Amino acid sequence: MRSLISSLAFLLVLPAAAPAQDTDLELVLLADASGSIDAGEIAFQRQGYAEAMTDPAVLAAIADTAYGSIAVTYIEWAQNQAVVVDWTLIATPEDAAGFAEALLIPPRQASGRNAIGSALLAGLAAMEGNDFTGWRRVIDFSGDSINNYHGPPIAQARETVLTAGVTINGLPILNERPYLLEAYEAQIIGGPNSFAVPAETRATFAEAVRRKLILEISGLTPETETRLARAE
């Protein structure tokens, strides 16, 4: 009995778990690091995301959200998945700069052939295990193919993610393969206000990332973006 009482007393003095922090958007950036992406391209992709995250227009979009903040993590995917930057709350230019700096440092840890289904499930798992509660939850998936050599089928993983209430957006890197945009629209993206923004080449990747982040943070799509521009 004394042991039981001691155990209960110990539990009573344990600090309560910190409540999840509210934010406007939980965003998983899933970036391709499969065998078709060499070391130079990995660095190029990371630089593109780093520049986009610190762009004044992106920061303005974040400031204009209901909470004035978003929570972001950057995960590279291939046959395995590797967290490059863990969940970070971005509310200020300093937060964004810290995220960008952290993104450029770690060595490559994901490798092998495509496992798109596994990558999508890893994105969902990252959301389920974080310390944030976002009004919206989005996986931003980028890649240069639609092949799936390992893990669960794309359709099965996609359905699991969508059933959990998470939107999947796509950033296909076309490199003279225009069919890839249609493939992403048919097989990858899904959920409320889902969309795909293509990067025509590596050279246009950073601008595509910037535009896509602004849309995602603002809760817009390319279609609503166009309508708003016409209205102005």
Tab-separated table of C-alpha atoms in Angstrom:
chain	number	residue	atom	x	y	z
A	1	MET	CA	0.000	0.000	0.000
A	2	ARG	CA	2.791	2.390	0.948
A	3	SER	CA	4.392	1.700	-2.437
A	4	LEU	CA	1.141	2.471	-4.229
A	5	ILE	CA	0.690	5.722	-2.304
A	6	SER	CA	4.253	6.750	-3.105
A	7	SER	CA	3.689	6.029	-6.784
A	8	LEU	CA	0.497	8.082	-6.845
A	9	ALA	CA	2.198	10.961	-5.064
A	10	PHE	CA	4.990	10.878	-7.656
A	11	LEU	CA	2.489	11.041	-10.492
A	12	LEU	CA	0.752	14.008	-8.898
A	13	VAL	CA	3.913	16.092	-8.866
A	14	LEU	CA	4.848	15.308	-12.474
A	15	PRO	CA	4.476	18.384	-14.692
A	16	ALA	CA	1.491	18.285	-17.008
A	17	ALA	CA	2.257	17.750	-20.667
A	18	ALA	CA	2.469	21.045	-22.493
A	19	PRO	CA	-0.595	21.661	-24.673
A	20	ALA	CA	-0.101	21.642	-28.419
A	21	GLN	CA	0.560	25.105	-29.798
A	22	ASP	CA	-2.086	26.515	-32.096
A	23	THR	CA	-0.970	27.761	-35.486
A	24	ASP	CA	-2.568	28.457	-38.836
A	25	LEU	CA	-0.832	25.765	-40.880
A	26	GLU	CA	1.131	22.573	-40.299
A	27	LEU	CA	3.276	22.129	-43.409
A	28	VAL	CA	5.423	19.115	-44.285
A	29	LEU	CA	7.887	19.812	-47.090
A	30	LEU	CA	8.663	16.437	-48.703
A	31	ALA	CA	11.611	16.894	-51.076
A	32	ASP	CA	12.948	14.335	-53.552
A	33	ALA	CA	16.347	12.851	-52.660
A	34	SER	CA	16.084	9.657	-54.702
A	35	GLY	CA	18.750	8.265	-57.008
A	36	SER	CA	17.836	10.644	-59.832
A	37	ILE	CA	18.842	13.604	-57.648
A	38	ASP	CA	22.596	14.104	-57.299
A	39	ALA	CA	24.402	15.957	-54.502
A	40	GLY	CA	24.445	19.217	-56.423
A	41	GLU	CA	20.709	19.048	-57.008
A	42	ILE	CA	20.076	18.276	-53.329
A	43	ALA	CA	21.950	21.459	-52.434
A	44	PHE	CA	20.081	23.367	-55.157
A	45	GLN	CA	16.690	22.212	-53.858
A	46	ARG	CA	17.538	23.104	-50.276
A	47	GLN	CA	18.772	26.514	-51.366
A	48	GLY	CA	15.530	27.046	-53.275
A	49	TYR	CA	13.419	26.286	-50.222
A	50	ALA	CA	15.686	28.393	-47.998
A	51	GLU	CA	15.357	31.392	-50.313
A	52	ALA	CA	11.600	30.934	-50.609
A	53	MET	CA	11.042	30.656	-46.861
A	54	THR	CA	12.837	33.961	-46.258
A	55	ASP	CA	11.234	35.770	-49.211
A	56	PRO	CA	9.386	38.969	-48.181
A	57	ALA	CA	6.193	37.858	-49.938
A	58	VAL	CA	6.214	34.526	-48.089
A	59	LEU	CA	6.838	36.279	-44.770
A	60	ALA	CA	3.976	38.676	-45.527
A	61	ALA	CA	1.669	35.724	-46.211
A	62	ILE	CA	2.631	34.182	-42.858
A	63	ALA	CA	2.027	37.460	-41.017
A	64	ASP	CA	-1.399	37.715	-42.646
A	65	THR	CA	-2.620	34.354	-41.297
A	66	ALA	CA	-5.027	34.162	-38.357
A	67	TYR	CA	-2.273	33.223	-35.897
A	68	GLY	CA	0.547	34.985	-37.686
A	69	SER	CA	2.558	31.772	-37.736
A	70	ILE	CA	2.992	28.412	-39.427
A	71	ALA	CA	4.744	25.204	-38.339
A	72	VAL	CA	7.084	23.636	-40.898
A	73	THR	CA	9.325	20.583	-41.201
A	74	TYR	CA	11.575	19.578	-44.134
A	75	ILE	CA	11.919	15.876	-44.939
A	76	GLU	CA	13.880	14.361	-47.813
A	77	TRP	CA	12.525	11.161	-49.289
A	78	ALA	CA	13.913	8.325	-51.392
A	79	GLN	CA	13.765	4.639	-50.441
A	80	ASN	CA	13.955	5.947	-46.870
A	81	GLN	CA	12.980	9.294	-45.373
A	82	ALA	CA	15.213	11.671	-43.404
A	83	VAL	CA	14.201	14.718	-41.372
A	84	VAL	CA	16.500	17.558	-42.402
A	85	VAL	CA	14.844	20.269	-40.280
A	86	ASP	CA	12.469	19.292	-37.477
A	87	TRP	CA	9.240	21.113	-36.730
A	88	THR	CA	9.834	24.844	-36.479
A	89	LEU	CA	7.350	27.588	-35.683
A	90	ILE	CA	7.856	30.450	-38.124
A	91	ALA	CA	6.341	33.766	-37.117
A	92	THR	CA	9.150	36.267	-37.718
A	93	PRO	CA	11.888	36.895	-40.274
A	94	GLU	CA	14.350	35.623	-37.663
A	95	ASP	CA	12.439	32.342	-37.374
A	96	ALA	CA	12.503	31.949	-41.151
A	97	ALA	CA	16.214	32.746	-41.317
A	98	GLY	CA	16.933	30.147	-38.646
A	99	PHE	CA	14.951	27.529	-40.570
A	100	ALA	CA	16.763	28.403	-43.795
A	101	GLU	CA	20.170	28.210	-42.151
A	102	ALA	CA	19.389	24.847	-40.553
A	103	LEU	CA	18.223	23.522	-43.917
A	104	LEU	CA	21.584	24.052	-45.610
A	105	ILE	CA	23.769	22.308	-43.027
A	106	PRO	CA	22.887	18.580	-42.605
A	107	PRO	CA	24.420	15.942	-44.887
A	108	ARG	CA	22.235	13.897	-47.190
A	109	GLN	CA	20.695	10.921	-45.386
A	110	ALA	CA	17.974	9.729	-47.774
A	111	SER	CA	18.980	7.596	-50.756
A	112	GLY	CA	17.852	4.791	-53.031
A	113	ARG	CA	14.976	4.447	-55.447
A	114	ASN	CA	11.541	6.007	-55.130
A	115	ALA	CA	9.165	5.064	-52.335
A	116	ILE	CA	6.446	7.675	-52.805
A	117	GLY	CA	3.803	5.853	-50.769
A	118	SER	CA	6.181	5.530	-47.829
A	119	ALA	CA	7.089	9.215	-48.129
A	120	LEU	CA	3.451	10.298	-47.924
A	121	LEU	CA	2.908	8.146	-44.841
A	122	ALA	CA	6.064	9.580	-43.272
A	123	GLY	CA	4.651	13.057	-43.811
A	124	LEU	CA	1.438	12.069	-42.050
A	125	ALA	CA	3.351	10.465	-39.176
A	126	ALA	CA	5.366	13.655	-38.745
A	127	MET	CA	2.148	15.614	-38.313
A	128	GLU	CA	0.609	13.149	-35.895
A	129	GLY	CA	3.692	13.304	-33.674
A	130	ASN	CA	4.353	17.052	-33.523
A	131	ASP	CA	3.477	19.612	-30.843
A	132	PHE	CA	1.276	21.824	-33.004
A	133	THR	CA	-2.408	22.062	-33.824
A	134	GLY	CA	-2.980	23.748	-37.153
A	135	TRP	CA	-6.234	24.892	-38.668
A	136	ARG	CA	-4.935	23.354	-41.864
A	137	ARG	CA	-2.542	20.473	-42.457
A	138	VAL	CA	-0.712	20.203	-45.777
A	139	ILE	CA	1.922	17.892	-47.247
A	140	ASP	CA	3.923	19.630	-49.980
A	141	PHE	CA	5.330	16.810	-52.134
A	142	SER	CA	8.020	17.496	-54.751
A	143	GLY	CA	9.716	15.082	-57.122
A	144	ASP	CA	10.849	14.406	-60.672
A	145	SER	CA	8.974	11.154	-61.374
A	146	ILE	CA	5.875	9.156	-60.461
A	147	ASN	CA	7.629	5.790	-60.071
A	148	ASN	CA	7.121	3.854	-56.836
A	149	TYR	CA	9.605	0.994	-56.422
A	150	HIS	CA	9.333	0.347	-52.686
A	151	GLY	CA	6.748	0.441	-49.935
A	152	PRO	CA	2.958	0.700	-50.158
A	153	PRO	CA	1.164	1.694	-53.363
A	154	ILE	CA	0.743	5.421	-53.873
A	155	ALA	CA	-3.059	5.154	-53.993
A	156	GLN	CA	-3.206	3.313	-50.673
A	157	ALA	CA	-0.910	5.765	-48.885
A	158	ARG	CA	-2.657	8.753	-50.440
A	159	GLU	CA	-6.040	7.529	-49.224
A	160	THR	CA	-4.686	7.103	-45.690
A	161	VAL	CA	-3.366	10.670	-45.696
A	162	LEU	CA	-6.565	12.165	-47.109
A	163	THR	CA	-8.735	10.218	-44.654
A	164	ALA	CA	-6.746	11.852	-41.844
A	165	GLY	CA	-7.861	15.256	-43.128
A	166	VAL	CA	-4.510	16.242	-44.615
A	167	THR	CA	-4.263	17.977	-47.996
A	168	ILE	CA	-1.532	16.884	-50.418
A	169	ASN	CA	-0.140	19.432	-52.869
A	170	GLY	CA	2.425	18.661	-55.544
A	171	LEU	CA	5.481	20.283	-57.060
A	172	PRO	CA	6.502	18.145	-60.040
A	173	ILE	CA	9.899	18.955	-61.553
A	174	LEU	CA	9.100	18.453	-65.230
A	175	ASN	CA	12.470	18.637	-67.014
A	176	GLU	CA	10.794	18.294	-70.434
A	177	ARG	CA	8.272	15.727	-69.164
A	178	PRO	CA	4.965	17.613	-69.283
A	179	TYR	CA	3.017	14.417	-68.552
A	180	LEU	CA	4.346	14.528	-64.995
A	181	LEU	CA	2.019	17.394	-64.054
A	182	GLU	CA	-1.026	15.369	-65.119
A	183	ALA	CA	0.314	12.337	-63.262
A	184	TYR	CA	0.726	14.349	-60.058
A	185	GLU	CA	-2.759	15.797	-60.424
A	186	ALA	CA	-4.235	12.328	-60.928
A	187	GLN	CA	-2.183	10.274	-58.466
A	188	ILE	CA	-0.572	12.512	-55.837
A	189	ILE	CA	-2.559	15.591	-54.891
A	190	GLY	CA	-5.838	15.479	-53.013
A	191	GLY	CA	-7.894	17.025	-50.244
A	192	PRO	CA	-9.490	20.465	-49.821
A	193	ASN	CA	-8.018	23.120	-52.133
A	194	SER	CA	-5.283	20.763	-53.349
A	195	PHE	CA	-3.210	21.799	-56.354
A	196	ALA	CA	0.063	21.247	-58.187
A	197	VAL	CA	2.541	23.925	-59.246
A	198	PRO	CA	5.113	22.635	-61.746
A	199	ALA	CA	8.750	23.624	-61.944
A	200	GLU	CA	9.497	23.514	-65.646
A	201	THR	CA	13.237	23.066	-65.067
A	202	ARG	CA	15.731	23.144	-62.214
A	203	ALA	CA	16.299	26.806	-63.050
A	204	THR	CA	12.671	27.688	-62.256
A	205	PHE	CA	12.488	25.519	-59.132
A	206	ALA	CA	13.040	28.284	-56.557
A	207	GLU	CA	10.350	30.514	-58.071
A	208	ALA	CA	7.898	27.586	-58.189
A	209	VAL	CA	8.584	26.872	-54.511
A	210	ARG	CA	8.065	30.534	-53.594
A	211	ARG	CA	4.760	30.742	-55.429
A	212	LYS	CA	3.562	27.445	-53.990
A	213	LEU	CA	4.391	28.457	-50.421
A	214	ILE	CA	2.502	31.732	-50.795
A	215	LEU	CA	-0.565	29.882	-52.072
A	216	GLU	CA	-0.427	27.244	-49.335
A	217	ILE	CA	0.092	29.724	-46.526
A	218	SER	CA	-2.675	31.987	-47.840
A	219	GLY	CA	-5.091	29.103	-48.336
A	220	LEU	CA	-5.346	29.850	-52.045
A	221	THR	CA	-5.050	27.779	-55.210
A	222	PRO	CA	-3.725	28.805	-58.642
A	223	GLU	CA	-7.347	29.256	-59.756
A	224	THR	CA	-8.326	31.571	-56.898
A	225	GLU	CA	-5.020	33.403	-57.317
A	226	THR	CA	-5.942	34.122	-60.941
A	227	ARG	CA	-9.452	35.297	-60.043
A	228	LEU	CA	-8.110	37.649	-57.379
A	229	ALA	CA	-5.560	39.072	-59.811
A	230	ARG	CA	-8.297	39.740	-62.377
A	231	ALA	CA	-10.473	41.398	-59.745
A	232	GLU	CA	-7.671	43.800	-58.900
